[in-house]
XYZ file of C-alpha atoms in Angstrom:
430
model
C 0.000 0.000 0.000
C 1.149 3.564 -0.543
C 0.513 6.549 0.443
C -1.012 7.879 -2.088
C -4.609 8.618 -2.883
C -6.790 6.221 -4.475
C -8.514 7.877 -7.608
C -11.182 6.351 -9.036
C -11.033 6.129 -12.982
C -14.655 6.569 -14.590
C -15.767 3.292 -17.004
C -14.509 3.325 -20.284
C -17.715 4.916 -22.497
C -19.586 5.593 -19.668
C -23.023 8.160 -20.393
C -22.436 10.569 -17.409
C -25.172 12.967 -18.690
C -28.551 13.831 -20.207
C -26.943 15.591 -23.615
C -23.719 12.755 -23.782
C -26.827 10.091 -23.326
C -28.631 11.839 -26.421
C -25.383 12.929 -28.293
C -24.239 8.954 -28.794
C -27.378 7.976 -29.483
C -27.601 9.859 -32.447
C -24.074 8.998 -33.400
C -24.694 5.015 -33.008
C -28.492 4.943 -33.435
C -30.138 1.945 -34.248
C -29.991 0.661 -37.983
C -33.186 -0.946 -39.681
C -32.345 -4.842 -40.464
C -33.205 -6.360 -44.060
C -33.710 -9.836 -41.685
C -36.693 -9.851 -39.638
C -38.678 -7.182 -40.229
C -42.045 -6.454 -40.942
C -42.640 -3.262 -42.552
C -39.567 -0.920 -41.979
C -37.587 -2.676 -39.072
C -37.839 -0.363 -36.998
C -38.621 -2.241 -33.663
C -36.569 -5.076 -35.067
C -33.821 -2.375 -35.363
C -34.268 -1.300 -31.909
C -34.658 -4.859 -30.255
C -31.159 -6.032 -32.145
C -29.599 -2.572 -31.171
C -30.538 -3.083 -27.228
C -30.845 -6.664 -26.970
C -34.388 -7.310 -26.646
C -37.100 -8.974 -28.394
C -38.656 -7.108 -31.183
C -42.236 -8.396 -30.241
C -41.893 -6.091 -26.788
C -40.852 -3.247 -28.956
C -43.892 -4.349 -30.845
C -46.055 -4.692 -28.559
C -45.009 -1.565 -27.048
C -45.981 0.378 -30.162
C -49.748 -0.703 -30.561
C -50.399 -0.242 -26.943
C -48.758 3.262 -27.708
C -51.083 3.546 -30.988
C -54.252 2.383 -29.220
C -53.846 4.839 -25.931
C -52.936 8.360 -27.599
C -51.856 7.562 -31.369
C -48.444 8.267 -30.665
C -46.805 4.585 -31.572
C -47.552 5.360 -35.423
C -46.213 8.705 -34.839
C -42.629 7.008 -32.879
C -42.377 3.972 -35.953
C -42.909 6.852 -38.967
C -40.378 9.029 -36.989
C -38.022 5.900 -36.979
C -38.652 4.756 -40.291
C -37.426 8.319 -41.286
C -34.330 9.223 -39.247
C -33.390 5.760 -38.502
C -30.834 4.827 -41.382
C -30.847 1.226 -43.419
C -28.287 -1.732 -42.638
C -26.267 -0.835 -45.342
C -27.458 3.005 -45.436
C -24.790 5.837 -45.392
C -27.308 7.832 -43.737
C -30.885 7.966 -42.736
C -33.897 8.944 -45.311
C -34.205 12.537 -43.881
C -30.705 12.882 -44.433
C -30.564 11.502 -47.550
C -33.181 14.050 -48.297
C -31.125 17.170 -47.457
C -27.980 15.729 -49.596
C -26.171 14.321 -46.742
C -25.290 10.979 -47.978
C -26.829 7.667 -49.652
C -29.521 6.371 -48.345
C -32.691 3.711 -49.423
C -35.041 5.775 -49.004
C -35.546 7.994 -51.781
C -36.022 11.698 -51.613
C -39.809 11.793 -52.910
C -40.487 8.561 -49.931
C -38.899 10.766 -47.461
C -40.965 13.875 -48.065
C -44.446 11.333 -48.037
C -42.405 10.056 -44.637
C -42.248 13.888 -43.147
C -46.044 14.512 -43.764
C -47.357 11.180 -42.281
C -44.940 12.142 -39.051
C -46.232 15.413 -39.145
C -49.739 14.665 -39.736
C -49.787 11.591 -36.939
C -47.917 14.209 -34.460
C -51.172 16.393 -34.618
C -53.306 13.857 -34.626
C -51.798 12.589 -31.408
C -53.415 15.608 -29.328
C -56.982 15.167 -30.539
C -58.299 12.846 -28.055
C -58.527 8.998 -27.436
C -59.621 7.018 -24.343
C -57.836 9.313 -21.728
C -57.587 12.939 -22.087
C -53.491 13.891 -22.089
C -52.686 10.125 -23.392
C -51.006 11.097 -26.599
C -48.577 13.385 -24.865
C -48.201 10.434 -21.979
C -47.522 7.988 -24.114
C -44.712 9.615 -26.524
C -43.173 10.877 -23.167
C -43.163 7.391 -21.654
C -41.670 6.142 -25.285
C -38.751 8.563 -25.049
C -37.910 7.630 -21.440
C -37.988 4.112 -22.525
C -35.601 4.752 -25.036
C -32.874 6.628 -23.021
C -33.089 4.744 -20.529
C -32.777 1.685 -22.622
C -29.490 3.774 -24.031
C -28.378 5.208 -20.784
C -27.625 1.132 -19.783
C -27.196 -0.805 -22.920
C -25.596 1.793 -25.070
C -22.229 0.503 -25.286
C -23.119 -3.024 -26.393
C -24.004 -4.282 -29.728
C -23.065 -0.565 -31.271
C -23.328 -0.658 -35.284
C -20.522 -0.522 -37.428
C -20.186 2.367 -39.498
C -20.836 1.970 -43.368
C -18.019 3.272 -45.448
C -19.279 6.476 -47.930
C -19.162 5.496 -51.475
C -17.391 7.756 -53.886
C -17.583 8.035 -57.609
C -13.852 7.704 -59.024
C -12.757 7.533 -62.507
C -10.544 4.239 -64.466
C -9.176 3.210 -67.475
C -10.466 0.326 -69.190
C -8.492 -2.327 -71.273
C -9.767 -0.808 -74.271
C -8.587 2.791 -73.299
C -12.002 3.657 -72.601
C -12.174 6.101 -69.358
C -15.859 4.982 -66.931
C -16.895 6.120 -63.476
C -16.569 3.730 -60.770
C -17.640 3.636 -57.058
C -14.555 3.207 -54.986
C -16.108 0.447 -52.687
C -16.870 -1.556 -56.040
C -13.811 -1.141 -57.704
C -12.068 -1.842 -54.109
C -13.618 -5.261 -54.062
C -12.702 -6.425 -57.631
C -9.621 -5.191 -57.757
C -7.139 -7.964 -55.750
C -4.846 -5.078 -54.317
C -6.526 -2.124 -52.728
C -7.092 1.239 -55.333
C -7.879 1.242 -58.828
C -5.037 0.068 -61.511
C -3.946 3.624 -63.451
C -1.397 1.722 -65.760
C -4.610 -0.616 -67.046
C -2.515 -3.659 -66.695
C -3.899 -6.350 -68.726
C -6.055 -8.657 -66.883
C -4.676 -11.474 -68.529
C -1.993 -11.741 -66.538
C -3.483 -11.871 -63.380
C -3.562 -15.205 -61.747
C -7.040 -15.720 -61.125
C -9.208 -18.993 -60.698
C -10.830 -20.348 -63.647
C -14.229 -19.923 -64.257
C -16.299 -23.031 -64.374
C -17.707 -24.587 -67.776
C -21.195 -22.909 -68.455
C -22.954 -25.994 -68.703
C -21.762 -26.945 -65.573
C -22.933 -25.306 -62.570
C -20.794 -23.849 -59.375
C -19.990 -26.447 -56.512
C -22.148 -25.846 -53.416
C -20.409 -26.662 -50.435
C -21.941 -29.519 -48.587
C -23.812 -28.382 -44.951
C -22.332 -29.505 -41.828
C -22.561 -32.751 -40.323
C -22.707 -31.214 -37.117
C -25.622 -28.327 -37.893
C -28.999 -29.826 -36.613
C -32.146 -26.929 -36.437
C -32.650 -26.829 -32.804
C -36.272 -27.665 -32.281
C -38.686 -25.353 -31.223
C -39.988 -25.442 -27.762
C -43.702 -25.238 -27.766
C -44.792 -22.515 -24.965
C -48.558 -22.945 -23.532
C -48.258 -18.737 -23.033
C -50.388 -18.508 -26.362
C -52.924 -21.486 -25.425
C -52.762 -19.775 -22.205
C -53.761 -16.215 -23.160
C -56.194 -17.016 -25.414
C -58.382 -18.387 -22.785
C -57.875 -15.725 -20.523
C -59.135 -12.981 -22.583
C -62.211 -15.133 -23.659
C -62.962 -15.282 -20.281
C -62.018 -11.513 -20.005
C -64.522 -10.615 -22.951
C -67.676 -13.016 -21.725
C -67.082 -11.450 -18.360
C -67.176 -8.026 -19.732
C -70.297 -8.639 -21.345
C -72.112 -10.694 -19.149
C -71.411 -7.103 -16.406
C -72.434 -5.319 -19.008
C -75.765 -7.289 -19.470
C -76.622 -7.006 -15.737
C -76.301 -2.772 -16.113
C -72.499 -2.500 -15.189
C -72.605 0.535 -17.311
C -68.302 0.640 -17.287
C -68.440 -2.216 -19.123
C -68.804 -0.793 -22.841
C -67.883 -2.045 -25.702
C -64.505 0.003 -25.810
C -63.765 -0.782 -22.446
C -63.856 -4.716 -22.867
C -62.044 -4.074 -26.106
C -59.690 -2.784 -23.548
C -59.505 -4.932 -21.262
C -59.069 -7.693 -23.750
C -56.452 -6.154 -25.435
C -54.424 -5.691 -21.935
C -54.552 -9.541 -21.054
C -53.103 -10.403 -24.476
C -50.549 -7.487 -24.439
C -49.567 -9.364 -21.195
C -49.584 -12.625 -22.879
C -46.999 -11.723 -25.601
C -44.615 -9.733 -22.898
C -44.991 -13.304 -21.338
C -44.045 -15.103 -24.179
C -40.901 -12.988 -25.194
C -39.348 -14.075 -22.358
C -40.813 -18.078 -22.720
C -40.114 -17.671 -26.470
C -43.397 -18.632 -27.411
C -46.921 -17.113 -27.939
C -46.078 -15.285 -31.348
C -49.704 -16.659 -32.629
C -51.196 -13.872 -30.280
C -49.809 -11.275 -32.686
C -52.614 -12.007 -35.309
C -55.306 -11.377 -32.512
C -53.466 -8.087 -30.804
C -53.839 -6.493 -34.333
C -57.420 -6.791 -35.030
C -58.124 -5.870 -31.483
C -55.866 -2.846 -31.476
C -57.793 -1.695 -34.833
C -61.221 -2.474 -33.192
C -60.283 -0.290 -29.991
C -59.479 2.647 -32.574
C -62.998 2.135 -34.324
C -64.528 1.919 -31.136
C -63.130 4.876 -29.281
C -64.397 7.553 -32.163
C -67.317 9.611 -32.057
C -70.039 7.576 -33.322
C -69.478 4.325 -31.101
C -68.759 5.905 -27.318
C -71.046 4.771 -25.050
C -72.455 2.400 -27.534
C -74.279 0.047 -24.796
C -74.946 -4.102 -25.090
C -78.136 -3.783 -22.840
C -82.002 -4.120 -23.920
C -81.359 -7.416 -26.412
C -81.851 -7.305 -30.088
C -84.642 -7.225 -32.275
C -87.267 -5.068 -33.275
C -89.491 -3.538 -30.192
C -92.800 -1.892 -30.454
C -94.813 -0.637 -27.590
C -97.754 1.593 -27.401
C -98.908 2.366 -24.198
C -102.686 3.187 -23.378
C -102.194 3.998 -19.553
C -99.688 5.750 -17.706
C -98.817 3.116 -15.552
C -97.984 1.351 -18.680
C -95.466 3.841 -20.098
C -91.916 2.794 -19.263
C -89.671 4.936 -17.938
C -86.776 3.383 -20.001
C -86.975 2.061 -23.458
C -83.360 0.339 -24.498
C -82.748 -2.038 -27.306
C -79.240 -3.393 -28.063
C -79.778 -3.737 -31.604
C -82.880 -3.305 -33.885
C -85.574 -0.958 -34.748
C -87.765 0.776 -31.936
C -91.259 2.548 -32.610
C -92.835 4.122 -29.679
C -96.295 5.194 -30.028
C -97.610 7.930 -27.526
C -100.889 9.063 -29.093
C -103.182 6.451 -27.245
C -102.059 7.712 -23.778
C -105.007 9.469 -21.990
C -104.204 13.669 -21.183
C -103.532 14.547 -17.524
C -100.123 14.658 -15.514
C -96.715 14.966 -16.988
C -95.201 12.110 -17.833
C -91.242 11.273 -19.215
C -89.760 8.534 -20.436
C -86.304 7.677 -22.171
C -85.693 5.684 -25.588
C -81.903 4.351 -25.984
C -80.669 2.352 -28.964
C -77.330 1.306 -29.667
C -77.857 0.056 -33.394
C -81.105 1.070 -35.567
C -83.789 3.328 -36.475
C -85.787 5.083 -33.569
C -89.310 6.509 -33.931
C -91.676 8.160 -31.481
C -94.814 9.369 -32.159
C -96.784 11.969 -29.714
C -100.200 13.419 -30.121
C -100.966 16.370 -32.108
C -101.531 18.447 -29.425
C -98.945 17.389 -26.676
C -96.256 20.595 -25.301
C -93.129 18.304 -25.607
C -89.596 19.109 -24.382
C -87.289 16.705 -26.402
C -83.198 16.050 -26.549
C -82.807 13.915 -30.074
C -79.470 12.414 -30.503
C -77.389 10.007 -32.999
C -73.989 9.050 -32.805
C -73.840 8.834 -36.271
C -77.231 8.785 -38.832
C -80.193 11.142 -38.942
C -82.202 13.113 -36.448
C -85.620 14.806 -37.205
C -87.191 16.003 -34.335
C -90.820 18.121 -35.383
C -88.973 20.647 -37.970
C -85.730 20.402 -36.724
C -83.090 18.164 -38.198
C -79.173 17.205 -38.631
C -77.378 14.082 -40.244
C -74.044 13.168 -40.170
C -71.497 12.099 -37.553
C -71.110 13.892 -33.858
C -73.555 16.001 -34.262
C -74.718 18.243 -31.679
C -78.199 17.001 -29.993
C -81.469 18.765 -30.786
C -83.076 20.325 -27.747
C -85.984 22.265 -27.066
C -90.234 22.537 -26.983
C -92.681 21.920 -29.509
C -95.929 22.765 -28.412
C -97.985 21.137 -31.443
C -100.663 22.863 -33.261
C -102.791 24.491 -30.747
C -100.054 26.441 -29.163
C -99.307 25.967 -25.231
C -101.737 23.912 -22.662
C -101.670 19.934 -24.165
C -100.526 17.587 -21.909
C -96.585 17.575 -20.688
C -94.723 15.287 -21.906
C -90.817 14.997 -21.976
C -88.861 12.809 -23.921
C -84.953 12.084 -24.191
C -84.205 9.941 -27.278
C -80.543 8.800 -27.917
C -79.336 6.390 -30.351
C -75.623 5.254 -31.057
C -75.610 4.318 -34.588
C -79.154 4.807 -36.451
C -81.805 7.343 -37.345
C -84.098 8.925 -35.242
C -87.378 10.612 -35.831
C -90.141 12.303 -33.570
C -92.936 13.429 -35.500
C -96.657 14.032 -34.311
C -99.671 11.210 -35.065
């Protein structure tokens, strides 16, 4: 021991910092793959470059999508500034004349208004207000932190720039080259400025033409490991069944949190669950082909027309005409099918209300000609007329207000709330 002072000496290539963190990830960023991907390889680019399975990344990305929007926005962002295996540079880059690049110039500028269009589309809403700006915060801490600790390992090798460089041919003729090109014919490194004749080179002899190359025979020794089969899938697929009948049996019984987005939901989470699962048990893959369709059914579901789109009432057409008050329901609710409500045969005297809900089909209710009748019509997508009011379309606004018939004021009070989900609805005086 001396008596000197230790000094501790930091770790070769540590990231001590936000902006070093950020710096050399730029300058070793992740490079698509030709092998394994699926559209771009950008998650496949990612899972190689951090040493993770692509499913997660995967999987990660259509929960993003689904909650906010912002996974298309994060894979279009990739697919543009994330550069090719064998890329120079990236396709923005190869836009602005940095360098080669796959992606052609007119792709890129498609590429830039997709981003940019996705990136607004990201703040207009979905199933949780602020979850667009959530979720592409929690992507970007995933992905420095990911750096921050894996960073040094599995960094890609730069690709040598190409350059165009003239040669003489054996026939005096003078062509342009690329340098990496001529550097792999050529059996010495550089290009040959006396022209030597190639005839003199000792080089192998070409094999007959009707006689094709020798293939090397494989290995004795390779045998495909088999693959394990995982019951994750087999697994999964039960629990979200069970997850969905659940969902709808609540929903039957007047849970009214238990909508048709919501189960989608819920669904959704159990098999997002079930493929995290089975990255790690390499199996469960199969549960890709159901996340998909359920990811694009929790996108329909969550837009205007289908919120609060309720599985309650059954299905089938319903027609009731009350002749007493006792009689008249205070609820009318169908699941799917048409609904005509008849109010003419009612007898005058107190006030009386009464509700008509539809998730799927045409509504009608008809009142008598001389009823005063406050009325909220509404349809999620489809027509309203209401008396002589009237909209059609999708998201429109309600129509609210009195109609006091023919006769003016003084009939008999009725109100009526009428709300349908998909369908037309129509109020109109018998």
């Amino acid at each position: 021991m001396s008596g000197a002072s230790e000094t501790r000496v930091p770790k070769p290539g540590a990231l001590n910092g936000f902006e070093e963190t950020v710096k050399d990830f730029w300058a070793s960023r992740p490079r698509r793959p030709h092998a394994g991907r699926k559209v771009a390889g950008v998650a496949a680019g990612i899972g190689y470059r951090y040493g993770i399975d692509p499913v997660v990344v995967r999987i990660a990305l259509v929960v993003a999508t689904v909650f906010g929007g912002f996974g298309v926005t994060f894979y279009l962002l990739g697919w543009l500034f994330l550069p090719g295996e064998s890329d120079e540079v990236s396709g923005f880059e190869g836009l602005i004349g940095r360098g080669r690049s796959s992606v052609s110039p007119a792709f890129a500028v498609v590429l830039s208004v997709l981003t940019v269009v996705s990136f607004g589309g990201g703040f207009s809403g979905g199933w949780f207000d602020g979850g667009g700006l959530i979720g592409f915060a929690l992507i970007a801490t995933a992905l420095y932190l990911l750096h921050r600790n894996r960073g040094q390992s599995n960094r890609p090798a730069p690709v040598t720039p190409r350059s165009r460089s003239g040669a003489f041919t054996g026939n005096g003729a003078f062509t342009m080259t690329d340098t990496a090109t001529a550097e792999a014919k050529s059996p010495e490194r550089g290009w040959d400025p006396l022209a030597a004749d190639p005839a003199g080179w000792d080089l192998p002899d070409a094999p007959a033409p009707h006689e094709p190359p020798p293939v090397p025979p494989p290995s004795p020794s390779y045998r495909p490991e088999p693959r394990r089969r995982s019951k994750v899938g087999s697994a999964t697929f039960g629990l979200a069944v069970l997850t969905a009948g659940g969902g709808v049996l609540a929903a039957l019984n007047g849970a009214t949190w238990f909508d048709a987005q919501h189960i989608v939901g819920l669904v959704l989470g159990v098999v997002g669950i079930g493929l995290v699962a089975g990255a790690f048990a390499r199996g469960g893959r199969g549960l890709i082909g159901l996340a998909v369709p359920l990811a694009i059914a929790g996108m329909v579901l969550t837009s205007a027309p289908f919120q609060n789109f309720d599985f309650r009432g059954g299905a089938g057409d319903l027609n009731e005409t009350p002749r007493t008050v006792t009689a008249l329901k205070p609820l009318y609710q169908h699941a799917a099918g048409d609904i005509d409500l008849d109010l003419t045969k009612l007898p005058a005297g107190s006030p009386i209300t009464t509700n008509v809900v539809n998730g799927a089909g045409d509504t009608k209710v008809t009142v008598p000609e001389t009823a005063d009748v406050t009325y909220d019509c509404h349809t999620g997508a489809g027509s309203a007329d209401c008396f002589d009011r009237s909209t059609d379309g999708i998201s429109q606004d309600a129509l609210t207000g009195v109609d006091y018939g023919t006769d003016g004021p003084g009939g008999q009070q009725i109100t009526l709330h009428v709300k349908n989900s998909v369908g037309n609805v129509e109020v109109r005086r018998g």
